[in-house]
Structures are given as structure tokens and as C-alpha cells.
Short mmCIF file of C-alpha atoms in Angstrom, two decimals:
data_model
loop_
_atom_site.label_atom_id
_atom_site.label_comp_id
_atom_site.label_asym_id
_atom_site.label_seq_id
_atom_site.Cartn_x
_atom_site.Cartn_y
_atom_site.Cartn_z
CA UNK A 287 -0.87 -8.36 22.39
CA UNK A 288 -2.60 -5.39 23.55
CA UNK A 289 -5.98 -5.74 24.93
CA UNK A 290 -8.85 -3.55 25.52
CA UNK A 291 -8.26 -1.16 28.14
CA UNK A 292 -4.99 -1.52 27.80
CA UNK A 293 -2.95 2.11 26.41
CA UNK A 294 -1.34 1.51 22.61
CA UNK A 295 2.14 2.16 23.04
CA UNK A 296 3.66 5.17 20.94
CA UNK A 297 6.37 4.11 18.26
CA UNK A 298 10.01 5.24 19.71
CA UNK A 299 11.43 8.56 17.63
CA UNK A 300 7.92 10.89 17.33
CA UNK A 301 9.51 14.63 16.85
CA UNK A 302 7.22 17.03 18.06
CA UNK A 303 4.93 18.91 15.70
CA UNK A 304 5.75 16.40 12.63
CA UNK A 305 5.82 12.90 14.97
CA UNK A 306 7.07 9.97 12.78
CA UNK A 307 6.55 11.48 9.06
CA UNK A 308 10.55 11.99 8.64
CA UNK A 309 11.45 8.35 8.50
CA UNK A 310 8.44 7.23 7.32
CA UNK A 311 9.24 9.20 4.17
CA UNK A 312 12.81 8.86 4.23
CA UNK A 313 12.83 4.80 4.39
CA UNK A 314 9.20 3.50 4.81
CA UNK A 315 9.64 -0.30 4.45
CA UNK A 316 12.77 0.26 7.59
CA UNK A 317 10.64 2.25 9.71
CA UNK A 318 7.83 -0.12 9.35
CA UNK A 319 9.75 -3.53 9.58
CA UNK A 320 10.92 -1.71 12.78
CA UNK A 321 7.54 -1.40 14.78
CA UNK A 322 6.67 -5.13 15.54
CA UNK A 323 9.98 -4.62 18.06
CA UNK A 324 8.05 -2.14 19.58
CA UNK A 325 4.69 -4.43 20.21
CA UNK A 326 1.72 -6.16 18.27
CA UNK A 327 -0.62 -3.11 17.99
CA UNK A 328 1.76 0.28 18.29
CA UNK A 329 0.68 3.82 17.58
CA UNK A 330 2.48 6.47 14.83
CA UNK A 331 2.20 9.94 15.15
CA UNK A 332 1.65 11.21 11.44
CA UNK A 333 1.70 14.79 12.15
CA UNK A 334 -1.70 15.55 14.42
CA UNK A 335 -3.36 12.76 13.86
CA UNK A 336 -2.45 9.67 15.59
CA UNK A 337 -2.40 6.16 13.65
CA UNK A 338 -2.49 2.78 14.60
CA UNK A 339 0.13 -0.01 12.88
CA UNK A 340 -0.82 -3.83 13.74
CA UNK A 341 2.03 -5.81 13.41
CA UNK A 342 0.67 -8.98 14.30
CA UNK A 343 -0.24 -11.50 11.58
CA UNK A 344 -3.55 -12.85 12.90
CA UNK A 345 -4.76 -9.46 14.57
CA UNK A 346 -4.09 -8.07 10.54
CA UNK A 347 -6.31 -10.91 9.54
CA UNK A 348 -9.34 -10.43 11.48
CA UNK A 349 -9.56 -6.86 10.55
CA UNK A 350 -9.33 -7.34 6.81
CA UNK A 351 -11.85 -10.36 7.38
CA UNK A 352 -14.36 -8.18 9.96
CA UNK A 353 -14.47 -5.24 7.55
CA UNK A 354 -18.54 -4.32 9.46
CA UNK A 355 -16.81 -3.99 12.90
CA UNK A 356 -13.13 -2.50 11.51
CA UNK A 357 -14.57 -0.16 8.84
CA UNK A 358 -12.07 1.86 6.14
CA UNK A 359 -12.31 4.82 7.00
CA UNK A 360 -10.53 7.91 9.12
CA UNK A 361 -8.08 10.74 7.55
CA UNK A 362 -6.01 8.34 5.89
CA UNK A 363 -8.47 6.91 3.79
CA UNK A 364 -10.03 10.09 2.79
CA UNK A 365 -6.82 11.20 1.52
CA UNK A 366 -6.23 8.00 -0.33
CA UNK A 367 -9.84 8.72 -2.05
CA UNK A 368 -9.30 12.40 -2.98
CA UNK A 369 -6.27 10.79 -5.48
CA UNK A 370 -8.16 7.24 -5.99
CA UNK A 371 -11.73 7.46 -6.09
CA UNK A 372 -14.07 5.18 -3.64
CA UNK A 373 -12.56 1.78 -5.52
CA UNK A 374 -12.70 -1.47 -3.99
CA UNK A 375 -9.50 -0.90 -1.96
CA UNK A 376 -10.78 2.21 -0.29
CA UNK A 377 -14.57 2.54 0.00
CA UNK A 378 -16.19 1.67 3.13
CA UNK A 379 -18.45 -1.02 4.15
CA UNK A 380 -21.90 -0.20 3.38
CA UNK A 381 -20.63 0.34 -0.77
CA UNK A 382 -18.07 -2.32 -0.74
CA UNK A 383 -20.77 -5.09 -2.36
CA UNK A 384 -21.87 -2.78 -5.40
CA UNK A 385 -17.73 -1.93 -5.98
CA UNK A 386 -16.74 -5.80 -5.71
CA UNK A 387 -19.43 -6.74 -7.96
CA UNK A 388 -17.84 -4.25 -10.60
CA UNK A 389 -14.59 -5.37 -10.46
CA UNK A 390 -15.02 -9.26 -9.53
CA UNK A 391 -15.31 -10.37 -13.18
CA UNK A 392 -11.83 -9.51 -13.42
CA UNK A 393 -11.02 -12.64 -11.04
CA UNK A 394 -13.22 -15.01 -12.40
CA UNK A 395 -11.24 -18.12 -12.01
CA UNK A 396 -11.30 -18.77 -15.42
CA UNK A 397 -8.68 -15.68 -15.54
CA UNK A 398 -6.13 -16.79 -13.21
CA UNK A 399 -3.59 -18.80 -15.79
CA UNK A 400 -3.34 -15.58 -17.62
CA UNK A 401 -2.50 -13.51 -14.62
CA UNK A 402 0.05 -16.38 -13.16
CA UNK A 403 2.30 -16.16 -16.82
CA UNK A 404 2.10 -12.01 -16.85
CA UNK A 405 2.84 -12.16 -13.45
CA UNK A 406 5.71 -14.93 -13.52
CA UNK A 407 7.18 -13.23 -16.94
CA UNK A 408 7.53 -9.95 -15.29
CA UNK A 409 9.12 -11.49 -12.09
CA UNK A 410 11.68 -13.59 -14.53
CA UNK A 411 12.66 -10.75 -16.32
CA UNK A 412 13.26 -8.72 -12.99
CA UNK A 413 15.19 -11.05 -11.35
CA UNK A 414 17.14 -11.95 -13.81
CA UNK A 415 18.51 -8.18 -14.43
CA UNK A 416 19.86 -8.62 -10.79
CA UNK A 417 23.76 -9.62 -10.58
CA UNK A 418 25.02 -11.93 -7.95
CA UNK A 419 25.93 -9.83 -4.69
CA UNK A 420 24.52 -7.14 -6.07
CA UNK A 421 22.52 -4.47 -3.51
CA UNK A 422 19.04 -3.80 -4.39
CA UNK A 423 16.16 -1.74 -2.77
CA UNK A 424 13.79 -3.93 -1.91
CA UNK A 425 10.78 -1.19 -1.81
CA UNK A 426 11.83 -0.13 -5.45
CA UNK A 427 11.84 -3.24 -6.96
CA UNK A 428 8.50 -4.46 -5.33
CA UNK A 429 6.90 -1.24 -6.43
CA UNK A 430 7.99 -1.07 -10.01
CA UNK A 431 7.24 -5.46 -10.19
CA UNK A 432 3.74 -4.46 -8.63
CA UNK A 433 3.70 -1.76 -11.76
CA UNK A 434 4.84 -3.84 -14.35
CA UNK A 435 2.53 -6.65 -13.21
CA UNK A 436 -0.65 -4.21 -13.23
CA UNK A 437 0.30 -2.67 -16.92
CA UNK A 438 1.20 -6.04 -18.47
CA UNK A 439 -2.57 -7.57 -16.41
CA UNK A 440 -4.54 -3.87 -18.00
CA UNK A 441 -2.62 -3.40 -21.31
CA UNK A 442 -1.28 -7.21 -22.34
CA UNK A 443 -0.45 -7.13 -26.34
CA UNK A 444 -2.13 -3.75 -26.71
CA UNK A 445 0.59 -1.27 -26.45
CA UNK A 446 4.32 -2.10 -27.62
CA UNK A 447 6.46 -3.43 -24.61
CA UNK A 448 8.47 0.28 -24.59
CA UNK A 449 4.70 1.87 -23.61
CA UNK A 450 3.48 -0.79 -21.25
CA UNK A 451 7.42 -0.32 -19.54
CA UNK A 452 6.23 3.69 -19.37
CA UNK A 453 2.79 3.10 -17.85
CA UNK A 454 5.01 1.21 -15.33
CA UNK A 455 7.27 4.02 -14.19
CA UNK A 456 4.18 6.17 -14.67
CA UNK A 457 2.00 4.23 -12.40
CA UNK A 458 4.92 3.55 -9.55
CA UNK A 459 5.30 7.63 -9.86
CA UNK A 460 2.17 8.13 -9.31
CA UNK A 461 1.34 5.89 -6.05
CA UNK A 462 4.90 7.13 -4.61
CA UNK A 463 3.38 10.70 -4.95
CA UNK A 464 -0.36 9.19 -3.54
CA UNK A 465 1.88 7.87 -0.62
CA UNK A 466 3.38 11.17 0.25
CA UNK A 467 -0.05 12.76 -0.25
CA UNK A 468 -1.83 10.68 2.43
CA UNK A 469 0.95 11.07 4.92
CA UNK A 470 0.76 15.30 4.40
CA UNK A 471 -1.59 17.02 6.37
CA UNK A 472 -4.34 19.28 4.25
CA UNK A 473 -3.33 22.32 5.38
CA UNK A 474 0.08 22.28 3.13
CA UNK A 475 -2.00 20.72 0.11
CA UNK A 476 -1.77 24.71 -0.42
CA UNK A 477 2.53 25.07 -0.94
#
């Protein structure tokens, strides 16, 4: 565990002027799973601006639980809210209470069961297109489950199963471009 005072080590393969961009685009979920090797709090170079990656369980906890002391914020989070908005997800502390209240009637326990059978539907259907020894991508099929999940949770009976499928693709499109937009530095929003 790193302490205070104590220098964040660098992840292993920064290239100079783009730093670790390359495989994080190229195969994010490898180049992440590969950073705990490296320590519990490790830095990525994302271009000029520096980034650090906890990979730590309980350290991960007690910033998503102390959001006053580890507030969201930095270039990362302003790029995320030029695509997104200041949602729940992304605003920082001092409007987080006026954006939960929006949204929290949308958990009210009372919701739950509905979200557990869209959720477990989708997931059953998923799996079950998958063949014994059969090679999957494990980022793909999360994303497009997380899609499918979020369509079926917004849209339920309202739109035929082909559109809510669409919105799906749509939506996993769009966050895969959102991802690549946060990772690019401003200056080549302009190619």
C-alpha cells in the first residue's frame, strides 16, 4: 500500500508523448487487470496528464464512501461531462444531494423485483447464446449486458424487442466512443 509521502509508482510501458493511451485503447480490461501487479495505488500516463488507478479493494471503497475528502473531479471528469451532463455519476460533491434526490425514486425499494427479472432475463438470454468452449470477449459482452439491461430497465414493454435490442447497440456505441473521448486530449477534439 502506498502511503503518504511515499512516490506512486508509474505503470510499466508509458511511450513518450502518448504514455499508456495505446493499450489502454487497444485492450482496456488487459491493461487494467494488469496494474494491481504493479502495486495498490499505481500511476497512468494518459497523454500529459498523469492519472492515478487504485487497485486495491478497500482503498476503492473509502474513496467512493469519502466522496467530501476524494471529490470527482480533474480532466477526466470534465471530459466525461462535456458528453454526459453533471448526472449523478459525474457531478461533484457540493451538487451530488440535489442530483441523487432526482434520480433516487428510481431505486425505491419497492422497484427492485422489477429490475432483478429485466436484469436476470437479459443475463439468461446472453448466456445462453454462448456455446460450450466457445471464446468470448469478456469487455463486449459486459458492455452490451450493461446495454441491454439499461434499455430493457428505461424502455420495458414500450418499444418492440427489435428497438429496445437497437437502443442497446446504440447505447454500448455510444459509451465506447465517450470512453475514447475522455482518454483524448482536447487539443485533437479539432481532427
Amino acid at each position: 500500500m502506498t502511503t503518504a509521502g511515499t512516490p506512486i509508482p508509474t505503470a510499466a510501458g508509458a511511450r513518450p508523448v502518448v504514455g499508456h493511451l495505446l493499450p489502454l485503447l487497444r485492450d482496456p480490461l488487459g491493461f487494467l487487470t494488469s496494474l494491481p501487479e504493479q502495486g495498490d495505488v499505481v500511476r497512468v500516463r494518459l497523454g500529459p496528464t498523469d492519472v492515478v488507478v487504485l487497485c486495491d479493494p478497500h482503498l476503492m471503497h473509502e474513496v467512493l464512501r469519502n466522496d467530501r475528502v476524494f471529490d470527482k473531479g480533474g480532466q477526466l471528469f470534465d471530459r466525461y461531462r462535456e458528453s454526459l451532463g453533471d448526472g449523478l455519476g459525474t457531478c461533484p460533491h457540493s451538487r451530488h444531494r440535489r442530483q441523487r434526490r432526482l434520480v433516487q425514486p428510481a431505486f425505491h425499494p419497492d422497484r427492485m423485483p422489477g429490475y432483478t427479472e429485466i436484469i436476470a432475463a437479459q443475463t439468461a438470454t446472453q448466456v445462453a447464446a454462448w456455446r460450450d468452449g466457445q471464446v468470448i470477449d469478456v469487455m463486449a459482452e459486459t458492455t452490451a449486458l450493461a446495454a441491454r439491461n439499461v434499455a430493457a430497465a428505461l424502455f420495458s414493454d414500450a418499444l418492440s424487442p427489435t428497438a429496445r435490442t437497437r437502443i442497446a447497440k446504440d447505447l454500448a456505441t455510444i459509451m465506447a466512443g465517450i470512453f475514447r473521448r475522455m482518454l483524448t486530449p482536447p487539443p485533437l477534439d479539432r481532427l
